[in-house]
Coordinates of C-alpha atoms in Angstrom, one line a residue:
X292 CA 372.0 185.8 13.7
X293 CA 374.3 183.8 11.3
X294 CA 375.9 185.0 8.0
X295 CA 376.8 183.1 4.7
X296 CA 379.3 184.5 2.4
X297 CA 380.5 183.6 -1.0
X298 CA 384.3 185.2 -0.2
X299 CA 386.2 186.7 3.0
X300 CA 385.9 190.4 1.7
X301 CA 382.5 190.1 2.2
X302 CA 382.6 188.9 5.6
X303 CA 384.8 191.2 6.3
X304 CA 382.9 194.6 4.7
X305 CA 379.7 193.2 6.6
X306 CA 381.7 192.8 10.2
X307 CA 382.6 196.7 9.5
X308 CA 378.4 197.7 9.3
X309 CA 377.9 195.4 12.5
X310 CA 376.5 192.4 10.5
X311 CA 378.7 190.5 13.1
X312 CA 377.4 186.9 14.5
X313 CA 375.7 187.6 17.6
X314 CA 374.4 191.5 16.9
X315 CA 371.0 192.4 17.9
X316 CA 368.9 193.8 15.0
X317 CA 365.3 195.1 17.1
X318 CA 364.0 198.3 16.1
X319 CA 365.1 200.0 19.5
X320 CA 368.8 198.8 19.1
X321 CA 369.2 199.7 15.3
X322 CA 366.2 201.5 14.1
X323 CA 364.3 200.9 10.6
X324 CA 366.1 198.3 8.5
X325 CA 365.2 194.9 6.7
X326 CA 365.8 193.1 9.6
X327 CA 364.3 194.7 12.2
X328 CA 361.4 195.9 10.5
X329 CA 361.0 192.6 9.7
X330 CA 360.5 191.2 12.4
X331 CA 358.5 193.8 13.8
X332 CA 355.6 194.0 11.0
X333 CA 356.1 190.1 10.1
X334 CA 355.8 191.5 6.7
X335 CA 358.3 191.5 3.7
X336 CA 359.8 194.9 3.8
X337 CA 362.1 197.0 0.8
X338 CA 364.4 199.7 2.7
X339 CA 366.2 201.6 0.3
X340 CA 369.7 203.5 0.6
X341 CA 369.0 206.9 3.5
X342 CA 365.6 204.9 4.7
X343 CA 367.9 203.2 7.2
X344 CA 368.3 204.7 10.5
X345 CA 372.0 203.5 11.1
X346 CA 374.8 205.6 8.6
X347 CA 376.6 202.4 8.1
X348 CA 373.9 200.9 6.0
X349 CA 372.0 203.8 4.0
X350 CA 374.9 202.6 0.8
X351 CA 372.6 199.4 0.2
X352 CA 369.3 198.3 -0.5
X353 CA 367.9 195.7 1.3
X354 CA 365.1 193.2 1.3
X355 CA 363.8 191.1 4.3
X356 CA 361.3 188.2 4.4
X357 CA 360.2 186.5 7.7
X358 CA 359.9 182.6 8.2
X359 CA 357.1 181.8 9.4
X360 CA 356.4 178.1 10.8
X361 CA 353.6 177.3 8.2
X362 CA 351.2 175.4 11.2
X363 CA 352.1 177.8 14.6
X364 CA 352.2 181.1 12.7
X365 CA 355.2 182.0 15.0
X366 CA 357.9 183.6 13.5
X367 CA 361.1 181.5 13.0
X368 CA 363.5 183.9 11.9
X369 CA 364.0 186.7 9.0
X370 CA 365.8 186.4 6.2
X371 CA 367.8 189.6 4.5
X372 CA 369.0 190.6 1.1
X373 CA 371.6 192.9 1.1
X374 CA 372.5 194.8 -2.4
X375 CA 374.3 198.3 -3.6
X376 CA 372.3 201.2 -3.1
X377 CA 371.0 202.0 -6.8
X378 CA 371.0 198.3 -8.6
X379 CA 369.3 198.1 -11.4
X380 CA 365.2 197.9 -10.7
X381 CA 365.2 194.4 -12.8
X382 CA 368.2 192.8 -11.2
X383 CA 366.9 193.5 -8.1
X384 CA 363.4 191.8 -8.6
X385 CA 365.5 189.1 -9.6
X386 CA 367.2 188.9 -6.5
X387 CA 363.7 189.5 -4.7
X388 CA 361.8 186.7 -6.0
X389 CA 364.8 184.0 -5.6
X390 CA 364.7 185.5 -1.9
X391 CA 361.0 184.6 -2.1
X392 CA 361.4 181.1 -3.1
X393 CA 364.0 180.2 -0.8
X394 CA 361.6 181.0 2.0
X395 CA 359.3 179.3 0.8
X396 CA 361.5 176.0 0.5
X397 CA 362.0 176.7 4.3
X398 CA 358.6 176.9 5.1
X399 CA 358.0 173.8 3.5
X400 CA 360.8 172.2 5.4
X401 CA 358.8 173.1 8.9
X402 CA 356.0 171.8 7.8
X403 CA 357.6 168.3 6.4
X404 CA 358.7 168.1 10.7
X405 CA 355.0 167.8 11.6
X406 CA 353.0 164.4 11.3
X407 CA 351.5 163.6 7.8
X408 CA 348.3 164.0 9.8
X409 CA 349.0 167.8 10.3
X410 CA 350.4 168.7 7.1
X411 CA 346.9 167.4 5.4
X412 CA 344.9 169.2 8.1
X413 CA 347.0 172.5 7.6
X414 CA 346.3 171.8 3.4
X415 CA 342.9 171.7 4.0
X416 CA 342.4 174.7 6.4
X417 CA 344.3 176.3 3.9
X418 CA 342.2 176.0 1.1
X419 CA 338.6 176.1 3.0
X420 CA 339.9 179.4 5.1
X421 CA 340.9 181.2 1.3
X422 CA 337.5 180.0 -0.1
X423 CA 335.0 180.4 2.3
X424 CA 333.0 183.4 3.8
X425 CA 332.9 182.1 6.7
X426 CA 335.2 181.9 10.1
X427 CA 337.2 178.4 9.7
X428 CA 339.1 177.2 12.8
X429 CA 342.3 174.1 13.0
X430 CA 342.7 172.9 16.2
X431 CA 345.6 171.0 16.8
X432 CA 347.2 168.9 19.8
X433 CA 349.7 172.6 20.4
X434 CA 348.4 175.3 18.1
X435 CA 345.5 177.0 16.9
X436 CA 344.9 178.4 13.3
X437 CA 342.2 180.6 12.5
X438 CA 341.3 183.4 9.1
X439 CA 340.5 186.4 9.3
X440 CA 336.9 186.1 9.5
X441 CA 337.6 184.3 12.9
X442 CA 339.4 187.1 14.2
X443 CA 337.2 189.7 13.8
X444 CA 334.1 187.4 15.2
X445 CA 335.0 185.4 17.7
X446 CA 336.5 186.5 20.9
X447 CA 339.1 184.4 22.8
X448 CA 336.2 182.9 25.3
X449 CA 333.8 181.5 22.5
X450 CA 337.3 179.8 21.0
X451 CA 337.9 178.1 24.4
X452 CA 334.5 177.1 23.9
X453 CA 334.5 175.9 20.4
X454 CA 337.2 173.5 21.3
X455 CA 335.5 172.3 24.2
X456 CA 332.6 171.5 21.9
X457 CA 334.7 169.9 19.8
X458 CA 336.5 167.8 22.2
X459 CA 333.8 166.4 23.4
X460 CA 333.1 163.0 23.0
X461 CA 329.5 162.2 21.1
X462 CA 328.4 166.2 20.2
X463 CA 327.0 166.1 17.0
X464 CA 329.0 167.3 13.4
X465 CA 326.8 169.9 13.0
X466 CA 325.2 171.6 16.2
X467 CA 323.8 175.2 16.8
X468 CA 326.0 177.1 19.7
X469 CA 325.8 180.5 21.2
X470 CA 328.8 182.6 21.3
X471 CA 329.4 185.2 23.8
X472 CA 327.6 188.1 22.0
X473 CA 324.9 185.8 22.4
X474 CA 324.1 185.6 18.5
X475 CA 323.7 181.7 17.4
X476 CA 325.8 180.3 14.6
X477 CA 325.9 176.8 13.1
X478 CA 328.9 175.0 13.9
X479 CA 330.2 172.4 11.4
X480 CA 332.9 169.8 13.1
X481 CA 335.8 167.9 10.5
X482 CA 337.5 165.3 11.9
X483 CA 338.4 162.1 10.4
X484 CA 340.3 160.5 13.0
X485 CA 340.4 160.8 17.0
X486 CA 343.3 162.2 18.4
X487 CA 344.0 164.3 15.0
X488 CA 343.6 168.2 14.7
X489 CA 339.8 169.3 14.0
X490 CA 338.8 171.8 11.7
X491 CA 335.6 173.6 12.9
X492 CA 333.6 175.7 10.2
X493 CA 331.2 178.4 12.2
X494 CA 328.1 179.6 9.6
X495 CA 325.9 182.4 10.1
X496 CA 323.7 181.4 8.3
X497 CA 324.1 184.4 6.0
X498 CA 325.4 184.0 2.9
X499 CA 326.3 187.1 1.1
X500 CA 328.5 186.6 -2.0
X501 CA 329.7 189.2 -4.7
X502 CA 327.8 189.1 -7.9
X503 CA 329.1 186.6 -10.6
X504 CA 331.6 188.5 -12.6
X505 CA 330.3 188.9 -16.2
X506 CA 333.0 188.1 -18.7
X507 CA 332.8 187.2 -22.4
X508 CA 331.4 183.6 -22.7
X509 CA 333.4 181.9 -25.1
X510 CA 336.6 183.0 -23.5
X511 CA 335.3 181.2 -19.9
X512 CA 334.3 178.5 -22.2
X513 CA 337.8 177.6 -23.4
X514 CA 339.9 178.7 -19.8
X515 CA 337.9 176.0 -18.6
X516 CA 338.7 173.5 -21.3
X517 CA 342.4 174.7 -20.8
X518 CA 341.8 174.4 -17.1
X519 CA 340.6 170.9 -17.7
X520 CA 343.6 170.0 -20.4
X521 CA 345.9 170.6 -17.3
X522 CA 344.6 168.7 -14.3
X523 CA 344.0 165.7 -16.6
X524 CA 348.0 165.1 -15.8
X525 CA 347.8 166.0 -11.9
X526 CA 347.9 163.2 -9.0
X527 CA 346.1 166.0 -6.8
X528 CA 342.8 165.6 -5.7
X529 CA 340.6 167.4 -7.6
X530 CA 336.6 169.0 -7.0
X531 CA 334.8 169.7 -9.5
X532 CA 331.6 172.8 -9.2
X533 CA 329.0 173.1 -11.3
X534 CA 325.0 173.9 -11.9
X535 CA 323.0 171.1 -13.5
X536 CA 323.7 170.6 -17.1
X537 CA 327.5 171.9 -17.0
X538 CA 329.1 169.0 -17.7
X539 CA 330.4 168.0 -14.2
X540 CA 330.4 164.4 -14.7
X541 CA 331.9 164.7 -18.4
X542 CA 334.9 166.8 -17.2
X543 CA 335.3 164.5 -14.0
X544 CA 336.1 162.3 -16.5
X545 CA 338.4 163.7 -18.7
X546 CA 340.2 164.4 -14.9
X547 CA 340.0 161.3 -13.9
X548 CA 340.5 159.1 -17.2
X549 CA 338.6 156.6 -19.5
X550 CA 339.2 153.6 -16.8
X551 CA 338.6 155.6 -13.8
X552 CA 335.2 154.2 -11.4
X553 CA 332.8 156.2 -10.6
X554 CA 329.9 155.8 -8.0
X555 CA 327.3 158.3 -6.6
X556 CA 327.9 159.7 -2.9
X557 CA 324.3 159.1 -2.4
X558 CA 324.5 155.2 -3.1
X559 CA 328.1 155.4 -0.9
X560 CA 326.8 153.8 2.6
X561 CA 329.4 153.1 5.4
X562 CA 330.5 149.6 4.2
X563 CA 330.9 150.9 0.6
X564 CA 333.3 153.6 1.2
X565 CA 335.7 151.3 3.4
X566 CA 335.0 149.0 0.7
X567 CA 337.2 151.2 -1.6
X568 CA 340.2 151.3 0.1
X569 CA 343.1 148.6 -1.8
X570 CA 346.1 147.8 -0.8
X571 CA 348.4 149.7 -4.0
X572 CA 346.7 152.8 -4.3
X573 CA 349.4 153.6 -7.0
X574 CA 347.7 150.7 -9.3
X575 CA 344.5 151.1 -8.4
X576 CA 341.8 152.9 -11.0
X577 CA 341.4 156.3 -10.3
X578 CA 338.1 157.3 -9.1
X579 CA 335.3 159.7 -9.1
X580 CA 332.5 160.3 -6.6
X581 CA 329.6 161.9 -7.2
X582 CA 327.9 165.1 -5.3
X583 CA 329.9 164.9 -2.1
X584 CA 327.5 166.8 -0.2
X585 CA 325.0 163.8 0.1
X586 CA 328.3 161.7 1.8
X587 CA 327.3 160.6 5.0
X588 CA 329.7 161.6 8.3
X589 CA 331.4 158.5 8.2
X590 CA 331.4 158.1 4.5
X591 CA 333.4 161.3 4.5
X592 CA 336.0 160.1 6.9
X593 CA 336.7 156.9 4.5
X594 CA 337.4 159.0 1.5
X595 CA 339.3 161.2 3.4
X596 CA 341.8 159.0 4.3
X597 CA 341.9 157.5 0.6
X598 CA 343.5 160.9 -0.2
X599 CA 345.6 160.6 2.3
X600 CA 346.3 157.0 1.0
X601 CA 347.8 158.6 -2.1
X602 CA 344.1 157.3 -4.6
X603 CA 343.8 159.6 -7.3
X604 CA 340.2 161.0 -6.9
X605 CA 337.5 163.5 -8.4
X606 CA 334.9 164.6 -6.5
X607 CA 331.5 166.5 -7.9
X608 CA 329.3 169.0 -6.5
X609 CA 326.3 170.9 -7.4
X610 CA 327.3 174.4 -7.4
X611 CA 324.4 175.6 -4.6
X612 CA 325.5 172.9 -2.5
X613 CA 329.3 174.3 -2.8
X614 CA 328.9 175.5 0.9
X615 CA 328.3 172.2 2.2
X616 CA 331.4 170.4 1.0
X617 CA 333.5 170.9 4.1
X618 CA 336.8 168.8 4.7
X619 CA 337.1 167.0 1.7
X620 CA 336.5 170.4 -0.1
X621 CA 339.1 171.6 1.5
X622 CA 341.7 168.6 1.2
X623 CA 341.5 169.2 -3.0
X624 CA 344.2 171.4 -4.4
X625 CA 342.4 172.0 -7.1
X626 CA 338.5 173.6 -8.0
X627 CA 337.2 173.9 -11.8
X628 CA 334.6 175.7 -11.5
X629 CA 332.3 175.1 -14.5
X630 CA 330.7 178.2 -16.3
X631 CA 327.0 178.2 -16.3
X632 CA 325.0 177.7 -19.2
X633 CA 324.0 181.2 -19.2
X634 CA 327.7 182.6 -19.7
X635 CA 328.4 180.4 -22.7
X636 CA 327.1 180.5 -26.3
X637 CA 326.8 178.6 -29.0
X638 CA 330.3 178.8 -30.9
X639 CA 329.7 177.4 -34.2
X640 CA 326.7 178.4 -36.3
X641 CA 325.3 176.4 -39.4
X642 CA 325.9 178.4 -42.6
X643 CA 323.2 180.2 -44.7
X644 CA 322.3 178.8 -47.8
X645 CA 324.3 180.9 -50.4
X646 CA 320.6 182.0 -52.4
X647 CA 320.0 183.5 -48.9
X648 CA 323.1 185.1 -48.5
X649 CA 322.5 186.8 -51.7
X650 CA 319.4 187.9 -50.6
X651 CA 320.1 189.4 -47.6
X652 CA 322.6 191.3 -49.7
X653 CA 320.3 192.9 -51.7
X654 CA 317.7 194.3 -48.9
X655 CA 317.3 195.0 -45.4
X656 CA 316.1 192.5 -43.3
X657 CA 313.4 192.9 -41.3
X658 CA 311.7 190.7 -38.5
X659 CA 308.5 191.3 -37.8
X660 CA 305.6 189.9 -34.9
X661 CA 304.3 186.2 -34.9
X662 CA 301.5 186.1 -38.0
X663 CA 302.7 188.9 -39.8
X664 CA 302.4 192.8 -40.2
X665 CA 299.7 194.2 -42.4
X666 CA 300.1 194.8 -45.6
X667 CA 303.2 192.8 -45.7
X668 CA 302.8 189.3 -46.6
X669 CA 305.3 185.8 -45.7
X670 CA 307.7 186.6 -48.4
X671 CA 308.6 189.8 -46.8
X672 CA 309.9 188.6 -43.6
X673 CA 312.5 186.7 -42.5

């Protein structure tokens, strides 16, 4: 442990509660506190006045937060705010959510160690593991990273055998394999250079998603154009999702800008996609590429490392093919997701003539059948 104090009086108040360099904060030496609770639930924990086990510390409130390296998941260290017993409930947040941020800078720090190679691998587990249903694995030179939905499917011998599939030279990007339980999945391979951590994607096949929240139209209407408004000023690569008819291609280009190039993953053989690399991708125009799921394995690997390269780019896909994305999905920091045509309406409505808005003033309206009621005649309906 090491301290950091704005004044001696403070260094010496903390030496009197044991906060001296070289203490052991575990839960069996010093019981519940921000420290050691800490670091036993790798959590960020609040202990408040009499919920600490040692007397010397139930006059503060105190608030941990582990480090935690951002690629190994081990835990680096714990960092602990310590404040009077009673602050005010406001102040404290305060306090909290600096505490937050400053952990966060650290955690950025670790990952700035590892090789650019790693940091873009780790961003693009990242964001495939938080949008995806399905189990999404990182294997790296010394560490593994897996979600959630890997740990509760996959047992430690069908991991060892993932990464012996991947590893091995030739196997296909996309092969079926059996896992221990015997079930088969469909295991999709993301690598774009040898020697460089894989990401493996394992499918079942199965693809149960909630239902699409309904929400008013014209609100999702102008989030998106807000949404769109935004990224038009971002250097991050950028996917846009979409049905047919959405406007994918219109709001890639607002992203993208009027001098940006765009070309269609279908038409984007090997040659062509080295052909886009350039030697200043800071000068270069920024580009757009159509439906990445029709990119070819190869293909895929170019634009991947013209991210890398620093080129501003825009990638499309249909929204049913949003599953099939894989790495380059993944390497994006941002998704606009385009409301379909069914949650939208038509915001602005021609005006009635005003002889008709005087006569719908003076009667009911009434709409009846194709050809007309009897005993009512044309004039009658509307």
């Amino acid at each position: 442990m090491d301290r950091f104090f704005g004044d001696r009086a403070l260094d010496r108040s903390t030496e009197r509660i044991g906060g001296s360099t070289g203490a052991v904060f575990d839960e069996q030496s010093s019981g519940t506190n921000a420290i050691a609770t800490c670091l036993e639930t790798r959590a960020p924990v609040n202990v408040f006045g009499a919920e600490h086990y040692l007397d010397r510390l139930r006059s503060f409130d105190c608030y941990g937060i582990p480090i935690l390296n951002p690629v190994t998941r081990r835990l680096e260290g714990v960092v602990d705010l310590m404040m009077d017993a009673g602050l005010a409930t406001d102040h404290r947040r305060a306090l909290e959510a600096l505490l937050d941020r400053m952990v966060h800078e650290i955690s950025l720090r670790l990952l700035s160690d590892y090789d650019p190679d790693v940091q873009q691998a780790v961003a693009a587990f990242t964001t495939l593991a938080r949008r995806s249903d399905d189990a999404v694995i990182l294997l790296g030179r010394d560490f593994v990273l897996h979600n959630r939905r890997a740990l509760d499917e996959l047992t430690t011998a069908d991991i060892a055998g993932l990464e012996a599939h991947a590893s091995t030279p030739g196997e296909a990007l996309e092969a079926t394999v059996t896992l221990e339980s015997g079930r088969e999945v469909t295991v999709q391979t993301y690598q774009h250079l040898a020697g460089q951590p894989v990401m493996l994607r394992v499918r079942n096949g199965v693809r149960a998603r909630p239902p699409v929240p309904r929400v008013e139209a014209g609100s999702a209407t102008a989030r998106t154009a807000t949404r769109i408004d935004r990224l038009t000023g971002s250097t991050a690569p950028v996917l846009v999702i979409g049905e047919p008819g959405t406007g994918r291609s219109t709001a890639a280009r607002r992203i993208a800008g009027e001098d940006a190039r765009t070309v269609a993953a279908a038409m984007l053989d090997d040659d062509a996609a080295a052909a886009l690399y350039t030697a200043d991708p800071a000068t270069a125009a920024p580009l757009i590429v159509e439906e990445i799921d029709r990119l070819s394995a190869h293909a895929v690997t170019d634009l991947a490392l013209l991210v890398r390269q620093g080129r501003r780019v825009v990638f499309t896909v249909r929204a049913e093919a949003r599953d099939d994305i894989g790495y380059l999905g993944g390497l994006c920091a941002e998704w606009l997701e385009l409301p379909p045509l069914r949650r939208r309406r038509l915001q602005h409505h021609r005006r009635r003539p005003a002889a008709l808005e005087d006569a719908v003033g003076r009667r009911p309206v009434r709409c009846d059948p194709p050809g007309g009621v009897h005993g009512r005649g044309p004039r009658d309906r509307f």
